[in-house]
Amino acid sequence: MTTQTRLVGLAAAILATAGVGTAVAQAQMSGDKMKDNSARERCYGVALRAANDCAAGPGTSCAGTSTVNYQGNAWKYVSAGTCVQMGGTLAAHAGNAAPTPRRS
């Protein structure tokens, strides 16, 4: 076996292992997001660009697709009861103004 063949095999093994690790991490993260949504709520207008959990509008594939900070049609999971306090809304809205935290 040549050195080049060994290196190609090693590189393929590393990439395959990294791919499996990434898939497992994504599955675990998705599982975490799906656990006990009763303790969380969807908060619109608080996610930073590309950091939304879902609902960023037509033609998107969901999570991580918001194009600007505080996009009104993109939501992020937050602890139940905290969305409005942090300046978000419980329903999608137009615009992308920075949220204004509210005092209780």
Coordinates of N, CA, C and O in Angstrom, one line a residue:
M1 N 0.9 -1.2 0.0 CA 0.0 0.0 0.0 C 0.9 1.2 0.0 O 1.8 1.3 0.8
T2 N 0.6 2.2 -0.9 CA 1.4 3.4 -0.9 C 1.0 4.4 0.1 O 0.0 4.3 0.7
T3 N 1.9 5.3 0.4 CA 1.7 6.3 1.4 C 0.5 7.2 1.0 O -0.4 7.5 1.8
Q4 N 0.3 7.5 -0.3 CA -0.8 8.3 -0.8 C -2.1 7.5 -0.5 O -3.1 8.1 -0.1
T5 N -2.1 6.2 -0.8 CA -3.4 5.4 -0.6 C -3.7 5.4 0.9 O -4.9 5.5 1.3
R6 N -2.7 5.3 1.8 CA -3.0 5.3 3.2 C -3.5 6.6 3.7 O -4.4 6.7 4.5
L7 N -3.0 7.7 3.1 CA -3.4 9.1 3.5 C -4.9 9.3 3.1 O -5.7 9.9 3.8
V8 N -5.2 8.8 1.9 CA -6.6 9.0 1.4 C -7.5 8.2 2.2 O -8.6 8.7 2.6
G9 N -7.1 7.0 2.6 CA -8.0 6.1 3.5 C -8.2 6.8 4.8 O -9.3 6.8 5.4
L10 N -7.1 7.3 5.4 CA -7.2 8.0 6.7 C -8.1 9.2 6.6 O -8.9 9.4 7.5
A11 N -7.9 10.0 5.6 CA -8.8 11.2 5.4 C -10.2 10.8 5.3 O -11.1 11.4 5.9
A12 N -10.5 9.7 4.5 CA -11.9 9.3 4.4 C -12.5 8.8 5.7 O -13.6 9.1 6.1
A13 N -11.7 8.1 6.5 CA -12.1 7.6 7.8 C -12.4 8.8 8.7 O -13.4 8.8 9.5
I14 N -11.5 9.8 8.7 CA -11.8 11.0 9.6 C -13.0 11.7 9.2 O -13.8 12.1 10.0
L15 N -13.2 11.9 7.9 CA -14.5 12.6 7.4 C -15.7 11.8 7.8 O -16.7 12.4 8.2
A16 N -15.7 10.5 7.6 CA -16.8 9.6 7.9 C -17.1 9.7 9.4 O -18.3 9.9 9.8
T17 N -16.1 9.7 10.3 CA -16.3 9.8 11.7 C -16.9 11.2 12.1 O -17.8 11.3 12.9
A18 N -16.4 12.2 11.5 CA -16.9 13.6 11.7 C -18.3 13.7 11.3 O -19.1 14.3 12.0
G19 N -18.7 13.1 10.2 CA -20.0 13.2 9.7 C -21.0 12.5 10.7 O -22.1 13.0 11.0
V20 N -20.6 11.3 11.2 CA -21.4 10.6 12.1 C -21.6 11.4 13.4 O -22.6 11.5 14.0
G21 N -20.5 11.9 13.9 CA -20.5 12.7 15.1 C -21.4 13.9 15.0 O -22.2 14.3 15.9
T22 N -21.4 14.6 13.8 CA -22.2 15.7 13.6 C -23.7 15.3 13.5 O -24.6 16.0 14.1
A23 N -24.0 14.2 12.9 CA -25.4 13.7 12.8 C -25.9 13.4 14.2 O -27.0 13.7 14.5
V24 N -25.1 12.8 15.0 CA -25.5 12.4 16.4 C -25.8 13.7 17.2 O -26.8 13.8 17.9
A25 N -24.9 14.7 17.1 CA -25.0 15.9 17.8 C -26.3 16.6 17.4 O -27.1 17.2 18.2
Q26 N -26.6 16.7 16.1 CA -27.8 17.3 15.6 C -29.0 16.6 16.1 O -30.0 17.2 16.4
A27 N -29.0 15.3 16.1 CA -30.2 14.5 16.6 C -30.4 14.8 18.0 O -31.5 14.9 18.5
Q28 N -29.3 14.8 18.8 CA -29.5 15.1 20.2 C -30.0 16.5 20.4 O -30.9 16.7 21.3
M29 N -29.5 17.5 19.7 CA -30.0 18.9 19.8 C -31.5 18.9 19.4 O -32.3 19.6 20.1
S30 N -31.9 18.2 18.3 CA -33.3 18.2 18.0 C -34.1 17.6 19.0 O -35.2 18.1 19.3
G31 N -33.6 16.5 19.6 CA -34.4 15.9 20.7 C -34.5 16.8 21.9 O -35.6 16.8 22.5
D32 N -33.5 17.6 22.2 CA -33.6 18.5 23.3 C -34.6 19.5 23.1 O -35.4 19.9 23.9
K33 N -34.7 20.0 21.8 CA -35.7 21.0 21.5 C -37.1 20.5 21.5 O -38.0 21.2 21.8
M34 N -37.2 19.2 21.3 CA -38.6 18.6 21.3 C -39.0 18.2 22.7 O -40.2 18.0 22.9
K35 N -38.1 18.1 23.7 CA -38.5 17.8 25.0 C -39.2 18.9 25.7 O -38.8 20.0 25.7
D36 N -40.3 18.6 26.3 CA -41.0 19.5 27.2 C -41.2 20.9 26.7 O -40.8 21.8 27.3
N37 N -41.9 21.0 25.5 CA -42.1 22.3 25.0 C -43.1 23.1 25.9 O -43.3 24.3 25.7
S38 N -43.8 22.4 26.8 CA -44.7 23.1 27.7 C -44.0 24.1 28.6 O -44.6 25.1 29.1
A39 N -42.7 23.9 28.8 CA -41.9 24.9 29.6 C -41.3 26.0 28.8 O -40.6 26.9 29.3
R40 N -41.6 26.0 27.5 CA -41.1 27.0 26.6 C -42.2 27.5 25.7 O -43.3 26.9 25.5
E41 N -42.0 28.7 25.1 CA -42.9 29.3 24.2 C -42.2 29.8 23.0 O -41.0 30.1 23.1
R42 N -42.9 29.9 21.9 CA -42.3 30.5 20.7 C -42.4 32.0 20.8 O -43.4 32.6 20.9
C43 N -41.2 32.7 20.7 CA -41.2 34.1 20.8 C -40.7 34.7 19.5 O -39.5 34.5 19.1
Y44 N -41.5 35.5 18.9 CA -41.2 36.2 17.6 C -40.5 37.5 17.8 O -40.8 38.2 18.8
G45 N -39.5 37.7 17.0 CA -38.8 39.0 17.0 C -37.7 39.2 17.9 O -37.2 40.3 18.2
V46 N -37.2 38.1 18.5 CA -36.0 38.2 19.4 C -34.8 37.4 18.9 O -33.7 37.6 19.5
A47 N -34.9 36.6 17.9 CA -33.8 35.8 17.4 C -32.8 36.7 16.6 O -33.3 37.6 15.9
L48 N -31.6 36.4 16.7 CA -30.6 37.1 15.9 C -30.5 36.4 14.5 O -31.0 35.3 14.4
R49 N -29.9 37.1 13.6 CA -29.8 36.6 12.2 C -29.2 35.2 12.2 O -28.2 34.9 12.9
A50 N -29.9 34.3 11.5 CA -29.5 32.9 11.4 C -29.5 32.1 12.7 O -28.9 31.0 12.7
A51 N -30.2 32.6 13.7 CA -30.2 31.9 15.0 C -31.6 31.6 15.4 O -31.9 31.3 16.6
N52 N -32.6 31.7 14.5 CA -34.0 31.3 14.9 C -34.2 29.8 14.9 O -33.4 29.1 14.4
D53 N -35.2 29.4 15.7 CA -35.5 28.0 15.8 C -36.5 27.6 14.6 O -36.4 26.4 14.2
C54 N -37.3 28.5 14.1 CA -38.1 28.1 13.0 C -39.0 29.3 12.5 O -38.8 30.4 13.0
A55 N -39.8 29.1 11.5 CA -40.8 30.0 11.0 C -40.2 31.4 10.5 O -40.5 32.4 11.0
A56 N -39.3 31.3 9.5 CA -38.7 32.5 9.0 C -39.3 32.9 7.7 O -38.8 33.8 7.0
G57 N -40.4 32.4 7.3 CA -41.1 32.8 6.1 C -41.0 31.9 4.9 O -40.3 30.8 5.0
P58 N -41.8 32.2 3.9 CA -41.8 31.3 2.7 C -40.5 31.1 2.0 O -39.6 32.0 2.0
G59 N -40.3 29.9 1.5 CA -39.0 29.6 0.8 C -37.9 29.3 1.7 O -36.7 29.2 1.2
T60 N -38.1 29.2 3.0 CA -37.0 28.8 3.9 C -37.1 27.4 4.3 O -38.2 26.8 4.2
S61 N -36.1 26.9 4.9 CA -36.1 25.5 5.4 C -36.2 25.5 6.9 O -35.9 24.4 7.5
C62 N -36.4 26.6 7.5 CA -36.7 26.7 8.9 C -35.6 27.2 9.8 O -35.1 28.3 9.6
A63 N -35.1 26.4 10.7 CA -34.1 26.8 11.7 C -32.9 27.4 11.1 O -32.3 26.9 10.1
G64 N -32.5 28.6 11.6 CA -31.3 29.2 11.2 C -31.5 30.0 9.9 O -30.5 30.4 9.2
T65 N -32.7 30.3 9.4 CA -32.9 30.9 8.1 C -33.3 32.4 8.2 O -33.5 33.0 7.2
S66 N -33.4 33.0 9.4 CA -33.7 34.4 9.5 C -32.6 35.2 8.9 O -31.4 34.8 9.0
T67 N -32.9 36.2 8.2 CA -31.9 37.0 7.4 C -31.5 38.3 8.1 O -30.5 38.8 7.7
V68 N -32.2 38.7 9.1 CA -31.8 39.9 9.9 C -32.1 39.6 11.3 O -32.8 38.8 11.7
N69 N -31.4 40.4 12.2 CA -31.7 40.3 13.6 C -33.1 40.8 13.9 O -33.6 41.7 13.3
Y70 N -33.8 40.1 14.8 CA -35.1 40.4 15.3 C -36.2 40.3 14.2 O -37.2 41.0 14.3
Q71 N -36.0 39.5 13.3 CA -37.0 39.3 12.2 C -38.4 38.9 12.8 O -38.5 38.0 13.5
G72 N -39.4 39.7 12.4 CA -40.7 39.5 13.0 C -41.4 38.2 12.7 O -42.3 37.8 13.5
N73 N -41.1 37.5 11.7 CA -41.7 36.3 11.4 C -40.8 35.1 11.7 O -41.1 34.0 11.3
A74 N -39.8 35.3 12.5 CA -38.9 34.2 12.9 C -39.0 34.1 14.4 O -39.0 35.1 15.1
W75 N -39.2 32.8 14.9 CA -39.3 32.7 16.4 C -38.1 31.9 16.9 O -37.5 31.2 16.3
K76 N -38.0 32.1 18.2 CA -36.9 31.4 19.0 C -37.6 30.8 20.3 O -38.5 31.5 20.8
Y77 N -37.3 29.6 20.7 CA -37.8 29.1 21.9 C -37.2 29.9 23.1 O -36.0 30.1 23.2
V78 N -38.1 30.3 24.0 CA -37.7 30.9 25.3 C -38.5 30.3 26.4 O -39.5 29.6 26.2
S79 N -38.1 30.5 27.6 CA -38.8 30.0 28.8 C -40.2 30.5 28.8 O -40.4 31.7 28.5
A80 N -41.2 29.7 29.1 CA -42.6 30.1 29.1 C -42.7 31.3 30.1 O -42.2 31.4 31.2
G81 N -43.5 32.3 29.6 CA -43.7 33.5 30.4 C -42.7 34.6 30.3 O -42.9 35.7 30.9
T82 N -41.7 34.4 29.4 CA -40.6 35.4 29.4 C -40.6 36.2 28.1 O -39.9 37.2 28.0
C83 N -41.3 35.8 27.0 CA -41.2 36.4 25.7 C -41.6 37.9 25.8 O -40.9 38.7 25.3
V84 N -42.8 38.2 26.2 CA -43.3 39.5 26.2 C -42.4 40.4 27.1 O -42.1 41.6 26.8
Q85 N -41.9 39.8 28.2 CA -41.0 40.6 29.1 C -39.7 41.0 28.4 O -39.2 42.1 28.7
M86 N -39.2 40.2 27.5 CA -38.0 40.5 26.8 C -38.2 41.3 25.5 O -37.3 41.7 24.8
G87 N -39.5 41.7 25.3 CA -39.8 42.5 24.2 C -40.3 41.8 22.9 O -40.5 42.5 21.9
G88 N -40.4 40.5 23.0 CA -40.9 39.8 21.8 C -42.4 39.7 21.8 O -43.1 40.3 22.6
T89 N -43.0 39.0 20.8 CA -44.4 38.8 20.7 C -44.7 37.3 20.6 O -43.8 36.5 20.1
L90 N -45.9 36.9 20.9 CA -46.3 35.5 20.8 C -46.8 35.1 19.4 O -47.2 34.0 19.2
A91 N -46.9 36.1 18.6 CA -47.4 35.9 17.2 C -46.5 36.6 16.2 O -45.9 37.6 16.6
A92 N -46.4 36.1 15.0 CA -45.5 36.8 14.0 C -46.0 38.2 13.7 O -47.2 38.5 13.9
H93 N -45.1 39.0 13.4 CA -45.4 40.4 13.1 C -44.5 41.0 12.0 O -43.4 40.4 11.7
A94 N -44.8 42.1 11.4 CA -44.0 42.7 10.4 C -42.9 43.5 11.0 O -42.9 43.9 12.2
G95 N -41.8 43.6 10.3 CA -40.7 44.4 10.7 C -39.6 43.6 11.5 O -39.7 42.4 11.7
N96 N -38.6 44.4 11.8 CA -37.4 43.7 12.5 C -36.8 44.7 13.5 O -35.6 44.8 13.6
A97 N -37.6 45.5 14.2 CA -37.1 46.4 15.2 C -36.6 45.6 16.4 O -37.1 44.5 16.8
A98 N -35.5 46.1 17.0 CA -35.0 45.5 18.2 C -36.0 45.4 19.3 O -36.8 46.4 19.5
P99 N -36.1 44.3 20.0 CA -37.1 44.2 21.1 C -36.8 45.1 22.2 O -35.6 45.4 22.5
T100 N -37.8 45.7 22.8 CA -37.7 46.5 24.0 C -38.2 45.8 25.2 O -39.4 45.5 25.3
P101 N -37.3 45.4 26.1 CA -37.7 44.7 27.3 C -38.8 45.4 28.1 O -38.7 46.7 28.2
R102 N -39.7 44.7 28.7 CA -40.8 45.3 29.5 C -40.6 44.9 30.9 O -40.2 43.8 31.2
R103 N -40.9 45.8 31.8 CA -40.8 45.5 33.2 C -42.1 44.9 33.7 O -43.2 45.3 33.2
S104 N -42.0 44.0 34.6 CA -43.3 43.3 35.1 C -44.0 44.2 36.0 O -43.5 45.0 36.8

